[in-house]
mmCIF file of N, CA and C in Angstrom:
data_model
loop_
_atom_site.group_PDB
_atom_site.id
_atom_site.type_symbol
_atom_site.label_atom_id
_atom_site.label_comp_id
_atom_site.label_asym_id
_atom_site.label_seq_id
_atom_site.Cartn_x
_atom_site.Cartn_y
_atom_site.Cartn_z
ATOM 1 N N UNK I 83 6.860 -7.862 -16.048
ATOM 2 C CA UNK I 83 7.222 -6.835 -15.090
ATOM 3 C C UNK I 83 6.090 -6.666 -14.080
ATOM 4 N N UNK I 84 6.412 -6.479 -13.011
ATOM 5 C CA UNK I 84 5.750 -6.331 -11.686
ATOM 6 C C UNK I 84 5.059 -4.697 -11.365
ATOM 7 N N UNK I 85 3.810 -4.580 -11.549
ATOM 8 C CA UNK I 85 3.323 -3.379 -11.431
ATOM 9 C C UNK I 85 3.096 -3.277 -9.861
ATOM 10 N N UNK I 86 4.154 -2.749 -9.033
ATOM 11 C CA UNK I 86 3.923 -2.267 -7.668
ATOM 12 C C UNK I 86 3.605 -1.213 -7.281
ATOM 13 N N UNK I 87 2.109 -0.754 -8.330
ATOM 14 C CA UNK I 87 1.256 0.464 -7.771
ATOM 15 C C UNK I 87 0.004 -0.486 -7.403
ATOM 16 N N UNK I 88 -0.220 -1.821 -8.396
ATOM 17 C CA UNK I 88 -1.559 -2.387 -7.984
ATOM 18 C C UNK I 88 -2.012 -2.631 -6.871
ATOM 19 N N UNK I 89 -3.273 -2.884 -6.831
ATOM 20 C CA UNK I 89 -3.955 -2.691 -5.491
ATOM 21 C C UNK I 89 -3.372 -4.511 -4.738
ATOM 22 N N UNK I 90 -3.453 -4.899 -5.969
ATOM 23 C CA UNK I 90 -3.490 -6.901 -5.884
ATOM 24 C C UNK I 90 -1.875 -6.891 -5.279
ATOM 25 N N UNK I 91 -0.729 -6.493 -5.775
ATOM 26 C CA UNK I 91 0.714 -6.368 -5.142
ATOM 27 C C UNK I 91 0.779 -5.631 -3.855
ATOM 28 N N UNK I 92 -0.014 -4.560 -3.612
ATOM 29 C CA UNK I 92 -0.239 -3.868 -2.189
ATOM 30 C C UNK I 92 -0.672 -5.212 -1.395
ATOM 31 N N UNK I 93 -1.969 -5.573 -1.505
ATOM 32 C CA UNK I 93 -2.636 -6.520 -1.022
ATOM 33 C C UNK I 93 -1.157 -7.808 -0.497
ATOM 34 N N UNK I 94 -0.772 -7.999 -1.481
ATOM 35 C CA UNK I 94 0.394 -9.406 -1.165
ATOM 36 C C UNK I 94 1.153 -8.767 -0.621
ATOM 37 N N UNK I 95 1.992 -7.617 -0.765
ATOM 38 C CA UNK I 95 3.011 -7.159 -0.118
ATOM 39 C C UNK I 95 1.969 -7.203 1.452
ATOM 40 N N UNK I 96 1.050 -6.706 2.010
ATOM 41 C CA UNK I 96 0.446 -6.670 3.187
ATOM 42 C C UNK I 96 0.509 -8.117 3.709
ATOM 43 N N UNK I 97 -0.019 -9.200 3.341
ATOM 44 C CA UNK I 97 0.207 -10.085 3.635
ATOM 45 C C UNK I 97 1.277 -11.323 3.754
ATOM 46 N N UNK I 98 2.072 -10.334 2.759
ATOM 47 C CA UNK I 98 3.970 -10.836 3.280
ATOM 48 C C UNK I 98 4.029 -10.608 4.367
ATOM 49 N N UNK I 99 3.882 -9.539 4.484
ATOM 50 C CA UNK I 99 4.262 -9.024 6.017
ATOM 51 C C UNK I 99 3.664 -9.553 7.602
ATOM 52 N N UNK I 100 2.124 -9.795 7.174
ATOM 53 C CA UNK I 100 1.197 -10.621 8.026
ATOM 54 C C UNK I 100 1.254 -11.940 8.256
ATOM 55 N N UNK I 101 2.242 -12.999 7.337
ATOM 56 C CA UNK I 101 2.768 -14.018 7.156
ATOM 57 C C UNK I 101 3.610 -14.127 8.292
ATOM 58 N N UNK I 102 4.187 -13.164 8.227
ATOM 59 C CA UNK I 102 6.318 -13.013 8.876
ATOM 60 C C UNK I 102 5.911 -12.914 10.295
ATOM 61 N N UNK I 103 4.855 -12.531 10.731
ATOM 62 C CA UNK I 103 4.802 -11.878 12.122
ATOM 63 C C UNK I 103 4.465 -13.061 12.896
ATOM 64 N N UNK I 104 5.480 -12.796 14.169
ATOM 65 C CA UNK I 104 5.251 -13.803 15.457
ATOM 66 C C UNK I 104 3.721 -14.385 15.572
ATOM 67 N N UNK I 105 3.947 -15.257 16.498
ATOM 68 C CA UNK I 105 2.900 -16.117 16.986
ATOM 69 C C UNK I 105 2.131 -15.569 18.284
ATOM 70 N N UNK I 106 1.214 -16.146 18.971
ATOM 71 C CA UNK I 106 0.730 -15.876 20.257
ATOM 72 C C UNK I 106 1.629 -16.786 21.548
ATOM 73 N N UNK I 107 1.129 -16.914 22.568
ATOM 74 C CA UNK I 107 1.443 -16.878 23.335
ATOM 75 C C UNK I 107 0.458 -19.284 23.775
ATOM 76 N N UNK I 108 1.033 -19.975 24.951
ATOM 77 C CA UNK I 108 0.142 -20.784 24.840
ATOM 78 C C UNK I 108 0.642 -21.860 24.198
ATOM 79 N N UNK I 109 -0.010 -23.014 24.619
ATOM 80 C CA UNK I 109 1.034 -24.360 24.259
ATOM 81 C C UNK I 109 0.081 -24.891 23.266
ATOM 82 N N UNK I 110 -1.145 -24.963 22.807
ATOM 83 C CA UNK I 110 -1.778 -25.306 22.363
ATOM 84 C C UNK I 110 -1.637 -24.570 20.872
ATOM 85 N N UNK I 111 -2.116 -25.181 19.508
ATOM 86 C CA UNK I 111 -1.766 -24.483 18.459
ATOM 87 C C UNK I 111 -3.077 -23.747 18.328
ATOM 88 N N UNK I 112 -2.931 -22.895 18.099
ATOM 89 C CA UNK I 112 -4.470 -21.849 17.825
ATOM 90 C C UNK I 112 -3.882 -20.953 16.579
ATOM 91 N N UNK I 113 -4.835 -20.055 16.129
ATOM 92 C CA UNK I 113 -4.425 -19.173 14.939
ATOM 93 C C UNK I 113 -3.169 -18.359 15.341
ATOM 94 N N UNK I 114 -3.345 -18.007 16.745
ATOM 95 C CA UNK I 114 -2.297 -16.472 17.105
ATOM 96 C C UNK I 114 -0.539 -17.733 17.016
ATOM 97 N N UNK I 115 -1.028 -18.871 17.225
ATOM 98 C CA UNK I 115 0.549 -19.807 17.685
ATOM 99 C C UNK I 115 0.845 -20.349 16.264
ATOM 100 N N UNK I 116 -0.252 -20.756 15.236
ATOM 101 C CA UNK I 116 0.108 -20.879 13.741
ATOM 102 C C UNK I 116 1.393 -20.148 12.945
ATOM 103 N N UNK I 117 1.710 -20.605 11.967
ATOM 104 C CA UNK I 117 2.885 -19.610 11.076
ATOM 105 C C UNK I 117 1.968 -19.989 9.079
ATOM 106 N N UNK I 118 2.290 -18.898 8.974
ATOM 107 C CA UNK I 118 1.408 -19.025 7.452
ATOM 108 C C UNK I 118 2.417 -18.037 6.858
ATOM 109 N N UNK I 119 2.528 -19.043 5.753
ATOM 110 C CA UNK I 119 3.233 -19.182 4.791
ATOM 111 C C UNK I 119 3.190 -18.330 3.313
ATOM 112 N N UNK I 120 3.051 -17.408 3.086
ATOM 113 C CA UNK I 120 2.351 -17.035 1.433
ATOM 114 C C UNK I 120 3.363 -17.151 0.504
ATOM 115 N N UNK I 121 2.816 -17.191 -0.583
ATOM 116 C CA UNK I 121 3.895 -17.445 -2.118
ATOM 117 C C UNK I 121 3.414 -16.663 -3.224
ATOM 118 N N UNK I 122 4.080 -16.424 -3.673
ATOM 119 C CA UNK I 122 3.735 -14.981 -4.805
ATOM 120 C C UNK I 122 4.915 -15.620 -6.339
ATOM 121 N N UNK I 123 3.656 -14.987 -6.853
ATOM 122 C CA UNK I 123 4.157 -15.198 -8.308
ATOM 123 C C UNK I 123 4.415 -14.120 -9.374
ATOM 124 N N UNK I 124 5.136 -13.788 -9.711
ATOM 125 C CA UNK I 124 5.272 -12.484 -10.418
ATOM 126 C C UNK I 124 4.990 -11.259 -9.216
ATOM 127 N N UNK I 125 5.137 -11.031 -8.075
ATOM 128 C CA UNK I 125 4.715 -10.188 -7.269
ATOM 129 C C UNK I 125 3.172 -10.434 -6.755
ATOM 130 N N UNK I 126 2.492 -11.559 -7.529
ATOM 131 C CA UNK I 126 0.802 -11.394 -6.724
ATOM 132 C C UNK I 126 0.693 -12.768 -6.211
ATOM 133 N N UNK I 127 -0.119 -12.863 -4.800
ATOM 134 C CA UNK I 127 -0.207 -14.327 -4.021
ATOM 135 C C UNK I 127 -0.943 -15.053 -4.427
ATOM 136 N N UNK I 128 -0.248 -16.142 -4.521
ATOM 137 C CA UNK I 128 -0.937 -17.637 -5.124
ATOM 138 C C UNK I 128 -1.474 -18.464 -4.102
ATOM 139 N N UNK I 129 -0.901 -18.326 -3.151
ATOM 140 C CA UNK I 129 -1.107 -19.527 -2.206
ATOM 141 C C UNK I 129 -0.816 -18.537 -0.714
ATOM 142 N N UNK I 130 -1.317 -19.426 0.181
ATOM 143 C CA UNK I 130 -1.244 -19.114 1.908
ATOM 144 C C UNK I 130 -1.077 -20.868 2.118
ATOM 145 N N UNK I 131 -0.213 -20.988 2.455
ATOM 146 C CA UNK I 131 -0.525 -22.481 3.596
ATOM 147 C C UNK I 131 0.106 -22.185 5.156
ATOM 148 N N UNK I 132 -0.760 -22.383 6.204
ATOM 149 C CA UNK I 132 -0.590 -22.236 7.516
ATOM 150 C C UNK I 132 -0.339 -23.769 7.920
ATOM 151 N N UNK I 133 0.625 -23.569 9.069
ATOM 152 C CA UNK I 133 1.450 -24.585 9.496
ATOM 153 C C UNK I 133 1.128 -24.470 11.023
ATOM 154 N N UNK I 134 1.653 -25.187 12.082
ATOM 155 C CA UNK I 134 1.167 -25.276 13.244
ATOM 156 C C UNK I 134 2.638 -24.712 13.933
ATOM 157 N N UNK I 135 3.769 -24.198 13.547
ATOM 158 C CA UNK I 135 4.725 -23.733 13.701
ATOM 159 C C UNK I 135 5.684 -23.122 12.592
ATOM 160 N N UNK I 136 6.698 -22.751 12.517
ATOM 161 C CA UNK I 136 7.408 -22.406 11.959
ATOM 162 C C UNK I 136 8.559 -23.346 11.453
ATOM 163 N N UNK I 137 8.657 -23.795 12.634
ATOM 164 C CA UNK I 137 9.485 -25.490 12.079
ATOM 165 C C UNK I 137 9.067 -26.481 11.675
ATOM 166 N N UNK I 138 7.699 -26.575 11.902
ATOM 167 C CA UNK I 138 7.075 -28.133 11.022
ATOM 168 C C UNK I 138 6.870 -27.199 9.582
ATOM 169 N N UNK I 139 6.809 -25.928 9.017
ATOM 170 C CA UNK I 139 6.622 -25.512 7.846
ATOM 171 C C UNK I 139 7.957 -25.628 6.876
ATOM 172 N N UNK I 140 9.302 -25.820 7.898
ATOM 173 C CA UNK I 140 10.551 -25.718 6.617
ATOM 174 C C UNK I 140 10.619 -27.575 6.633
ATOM 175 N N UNK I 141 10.205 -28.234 7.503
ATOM 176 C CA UNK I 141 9.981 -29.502 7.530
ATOM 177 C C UNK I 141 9.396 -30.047 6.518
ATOM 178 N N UNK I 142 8.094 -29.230 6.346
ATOM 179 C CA UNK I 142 7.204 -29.601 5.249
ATOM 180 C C UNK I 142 6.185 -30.765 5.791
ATOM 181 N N UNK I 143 6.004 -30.525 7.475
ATOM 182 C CA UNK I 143 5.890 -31.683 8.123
ATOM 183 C C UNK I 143 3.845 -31.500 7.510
ATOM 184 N N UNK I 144 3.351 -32.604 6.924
ATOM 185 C CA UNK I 144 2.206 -32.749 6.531
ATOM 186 C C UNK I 144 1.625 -32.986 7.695
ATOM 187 N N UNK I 145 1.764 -33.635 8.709
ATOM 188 C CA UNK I 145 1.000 -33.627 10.116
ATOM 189 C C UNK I 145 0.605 -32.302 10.915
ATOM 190 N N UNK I 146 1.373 -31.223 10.282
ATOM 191 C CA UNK I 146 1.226 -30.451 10.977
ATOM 192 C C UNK I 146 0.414 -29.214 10.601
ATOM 193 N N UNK I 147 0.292 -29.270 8.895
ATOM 194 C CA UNK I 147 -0.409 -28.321 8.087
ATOM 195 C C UNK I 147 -1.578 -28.570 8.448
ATOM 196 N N UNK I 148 -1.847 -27.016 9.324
ATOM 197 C CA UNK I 148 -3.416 -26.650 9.413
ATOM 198 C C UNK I 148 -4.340 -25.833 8.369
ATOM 199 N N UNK I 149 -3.945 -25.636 7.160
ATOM 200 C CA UNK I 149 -4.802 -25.365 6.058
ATOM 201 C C UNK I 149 -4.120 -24.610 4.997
ATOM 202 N N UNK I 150 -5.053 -24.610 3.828
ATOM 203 C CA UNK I 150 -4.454 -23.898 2.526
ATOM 204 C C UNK I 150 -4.765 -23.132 1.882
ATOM 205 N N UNK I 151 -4.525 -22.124 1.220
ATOM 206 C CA UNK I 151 -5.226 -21.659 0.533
ATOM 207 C C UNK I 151 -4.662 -21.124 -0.752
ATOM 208 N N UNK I 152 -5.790 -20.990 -2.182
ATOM 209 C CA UNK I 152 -5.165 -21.095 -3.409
ATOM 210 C C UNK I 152 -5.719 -19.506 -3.778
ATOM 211 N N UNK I 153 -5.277 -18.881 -4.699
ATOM 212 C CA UNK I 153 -5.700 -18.181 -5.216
ATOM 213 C C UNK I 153 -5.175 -17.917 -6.660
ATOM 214 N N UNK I 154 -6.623 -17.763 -7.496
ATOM 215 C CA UNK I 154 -6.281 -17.951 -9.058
ATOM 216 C C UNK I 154 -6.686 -16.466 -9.395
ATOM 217 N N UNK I 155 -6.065 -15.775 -10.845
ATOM 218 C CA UNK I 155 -6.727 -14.449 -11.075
ATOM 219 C C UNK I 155 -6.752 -14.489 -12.816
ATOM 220 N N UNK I 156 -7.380 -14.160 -13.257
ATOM 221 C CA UNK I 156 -7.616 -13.561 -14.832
ATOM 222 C C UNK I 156 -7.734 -11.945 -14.664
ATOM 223 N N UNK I 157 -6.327 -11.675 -15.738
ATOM 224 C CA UNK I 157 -6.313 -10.106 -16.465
ATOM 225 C C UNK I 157 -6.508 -9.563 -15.215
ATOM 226 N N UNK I 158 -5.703 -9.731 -14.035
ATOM 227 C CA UNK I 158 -5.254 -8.925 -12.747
ATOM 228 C C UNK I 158 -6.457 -9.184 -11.729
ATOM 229 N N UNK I 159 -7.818 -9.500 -12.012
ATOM 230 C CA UNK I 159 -9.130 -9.820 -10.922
ATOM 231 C C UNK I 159 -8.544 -10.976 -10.694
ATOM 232 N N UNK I 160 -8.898 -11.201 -9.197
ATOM 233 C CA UNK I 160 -9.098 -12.449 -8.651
ATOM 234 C C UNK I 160 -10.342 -13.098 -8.679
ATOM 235 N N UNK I 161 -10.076 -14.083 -9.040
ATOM 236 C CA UNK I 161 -11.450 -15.424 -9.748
ATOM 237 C C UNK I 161 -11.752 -16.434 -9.013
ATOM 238 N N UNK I 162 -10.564 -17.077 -8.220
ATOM 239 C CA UNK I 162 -11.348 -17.745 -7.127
ATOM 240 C C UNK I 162 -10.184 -18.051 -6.161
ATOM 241 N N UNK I 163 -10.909 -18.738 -4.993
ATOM 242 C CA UNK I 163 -10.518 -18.667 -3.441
ATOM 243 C C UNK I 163 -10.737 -20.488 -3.478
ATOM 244 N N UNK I 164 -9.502 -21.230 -2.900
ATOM 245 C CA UNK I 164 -9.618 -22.726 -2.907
ATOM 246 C C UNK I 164 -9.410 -22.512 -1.572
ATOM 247 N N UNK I 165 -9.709 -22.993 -0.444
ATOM 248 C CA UNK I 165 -9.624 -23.250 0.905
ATOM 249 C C UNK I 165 -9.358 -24.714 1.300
ATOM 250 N N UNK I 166 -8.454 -25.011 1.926
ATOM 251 C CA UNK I 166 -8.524 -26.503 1.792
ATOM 252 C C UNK I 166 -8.124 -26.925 3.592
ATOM 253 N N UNK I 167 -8.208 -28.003 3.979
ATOM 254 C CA UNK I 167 -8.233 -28.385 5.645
ATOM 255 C C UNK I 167 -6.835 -28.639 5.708
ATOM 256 N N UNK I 168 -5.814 -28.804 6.550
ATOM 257 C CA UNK I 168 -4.727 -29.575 6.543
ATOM 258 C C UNK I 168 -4.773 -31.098 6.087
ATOM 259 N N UNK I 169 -5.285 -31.670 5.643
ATOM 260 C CA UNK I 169 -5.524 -33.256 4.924
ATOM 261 C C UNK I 169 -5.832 -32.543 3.241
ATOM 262 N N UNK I 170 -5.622 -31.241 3.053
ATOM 263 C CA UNK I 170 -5.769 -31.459 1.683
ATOM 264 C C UNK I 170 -7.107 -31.843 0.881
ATOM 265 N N UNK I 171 -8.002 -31.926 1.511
ATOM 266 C CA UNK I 171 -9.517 -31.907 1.266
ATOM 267 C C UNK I 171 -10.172 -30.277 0.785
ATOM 268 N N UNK I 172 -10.633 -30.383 -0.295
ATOM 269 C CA UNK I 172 -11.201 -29.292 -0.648
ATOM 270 C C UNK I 172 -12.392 -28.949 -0.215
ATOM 271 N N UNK I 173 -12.311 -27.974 1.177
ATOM 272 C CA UNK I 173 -13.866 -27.687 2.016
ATOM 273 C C UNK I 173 -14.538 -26.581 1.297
ATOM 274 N N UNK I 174 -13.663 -25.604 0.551
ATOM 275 C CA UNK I 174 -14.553 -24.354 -0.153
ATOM 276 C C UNK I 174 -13.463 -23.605 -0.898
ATOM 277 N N UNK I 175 -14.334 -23.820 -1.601
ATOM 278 C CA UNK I 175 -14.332 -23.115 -3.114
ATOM 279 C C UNK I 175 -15.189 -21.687 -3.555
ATOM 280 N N UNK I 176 -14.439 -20.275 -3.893
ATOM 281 C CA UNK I 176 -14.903 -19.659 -3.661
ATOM 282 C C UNK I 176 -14.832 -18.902 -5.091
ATOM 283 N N UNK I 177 -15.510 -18.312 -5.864
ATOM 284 C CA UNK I 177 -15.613 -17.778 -7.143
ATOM 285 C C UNK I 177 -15.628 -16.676 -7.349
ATOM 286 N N UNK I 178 -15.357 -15.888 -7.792
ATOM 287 C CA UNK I 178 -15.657 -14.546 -8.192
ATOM 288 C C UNK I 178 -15.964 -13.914 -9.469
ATOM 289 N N UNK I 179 -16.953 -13.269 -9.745
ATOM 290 C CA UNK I 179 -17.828 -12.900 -11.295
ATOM 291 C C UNK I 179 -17.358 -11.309 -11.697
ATOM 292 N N UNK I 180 -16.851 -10.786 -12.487
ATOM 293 C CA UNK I 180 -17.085 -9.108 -12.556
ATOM 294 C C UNK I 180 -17.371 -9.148 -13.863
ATOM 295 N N UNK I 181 -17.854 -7.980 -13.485
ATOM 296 C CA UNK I 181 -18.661 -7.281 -14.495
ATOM 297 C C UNK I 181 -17.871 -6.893 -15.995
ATOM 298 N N UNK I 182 -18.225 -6.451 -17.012
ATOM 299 C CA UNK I 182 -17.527 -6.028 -18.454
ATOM 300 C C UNK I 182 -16.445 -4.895 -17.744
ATOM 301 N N UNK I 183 -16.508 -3.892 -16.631
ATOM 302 C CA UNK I 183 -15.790 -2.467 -16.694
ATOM 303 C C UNK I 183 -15.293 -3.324 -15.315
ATOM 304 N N UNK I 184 -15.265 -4.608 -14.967
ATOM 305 C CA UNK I 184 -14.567 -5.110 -14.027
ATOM 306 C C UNK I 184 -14.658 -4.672 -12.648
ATOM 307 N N UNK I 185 -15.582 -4.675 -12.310
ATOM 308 C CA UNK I 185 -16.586 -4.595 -11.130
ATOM 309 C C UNK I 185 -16.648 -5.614 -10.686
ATOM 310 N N UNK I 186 -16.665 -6.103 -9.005
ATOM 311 C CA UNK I 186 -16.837 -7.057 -8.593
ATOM 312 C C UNK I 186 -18.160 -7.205 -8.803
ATOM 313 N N UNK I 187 -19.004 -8.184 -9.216
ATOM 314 C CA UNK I 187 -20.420 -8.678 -9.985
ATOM 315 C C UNK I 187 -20.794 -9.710 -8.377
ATOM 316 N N UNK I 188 -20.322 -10.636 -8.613
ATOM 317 C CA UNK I 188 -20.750 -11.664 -7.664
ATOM 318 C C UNK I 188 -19.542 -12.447 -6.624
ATOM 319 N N UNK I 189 -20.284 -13.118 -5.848
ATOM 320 C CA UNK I 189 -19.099 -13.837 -4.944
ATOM 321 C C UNK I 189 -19.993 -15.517 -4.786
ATOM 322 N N UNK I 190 -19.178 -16.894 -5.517
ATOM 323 C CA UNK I 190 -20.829 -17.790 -5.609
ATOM 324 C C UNK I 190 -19.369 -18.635 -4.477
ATOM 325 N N UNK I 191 -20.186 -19.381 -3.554
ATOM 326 C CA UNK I 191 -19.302 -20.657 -2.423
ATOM 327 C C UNK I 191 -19.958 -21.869 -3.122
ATOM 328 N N UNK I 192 -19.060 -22.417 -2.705
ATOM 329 C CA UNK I 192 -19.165 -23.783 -3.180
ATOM 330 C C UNK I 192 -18.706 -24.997 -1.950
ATOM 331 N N UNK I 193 -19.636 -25.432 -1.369
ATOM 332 C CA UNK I 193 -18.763 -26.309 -0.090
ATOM 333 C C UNK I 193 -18.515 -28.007 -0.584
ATOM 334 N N UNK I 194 -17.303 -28.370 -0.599
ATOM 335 C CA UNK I 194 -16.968 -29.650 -0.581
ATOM 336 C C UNK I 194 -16.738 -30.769 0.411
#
């Protein structure tokens, strides 16, 4: 069951929404002309992959994916951040440590 008081389901529900929203303006692909994608699992986001449109994303067109991103969590914290380029290359890797009373502790990068 889906606890939609958590902060982590707020968080995804926000970025459902930040997903859905139009593009910029401009022929060139930039962030504002991108479309990003999120996916949720049980109600919390697993993934972001940004696309260079909205139609190369139901395409699935791989030429066109401008980046990815993973997200893993243990016992509701999020544990780490995979960032990846559109080629699917893992550029950063991002970790997260908390504490026993579950405190964010640390944040360690990792560049690939």
């Amino acid at each position: 069951m889906t606890d939609t008081n958590s902060i982590l389901y707020k968080i995804g529900q926000a970025v459902k929404v930040a997903g859905q929203s139009g593009g910029g303006g401009g022929n060139a692909p930039s962030p504002t002309d991108s479309y990003s994608e999120p996916v949720f699992t049980d109600g919390v986001l697993t993934s972001i992959t940004t696309w260079t449109n909205s139609a190369d994303a139901q395409l699935n067109n791989p030429e066109a994916k401008v980046s990815s991103k993973a997200f893993s969590y243990t016992s509701g914290n999020l544990t780490s951040v995979v960032e990846k380029d559109g080629s699917d290359v893992t550029t950063l890797t991002k970790t997260l440590a908390y504490d026993s009373s579950g405190n964010l502790e640390s944040v360690t990068k990792d560049y690939a």
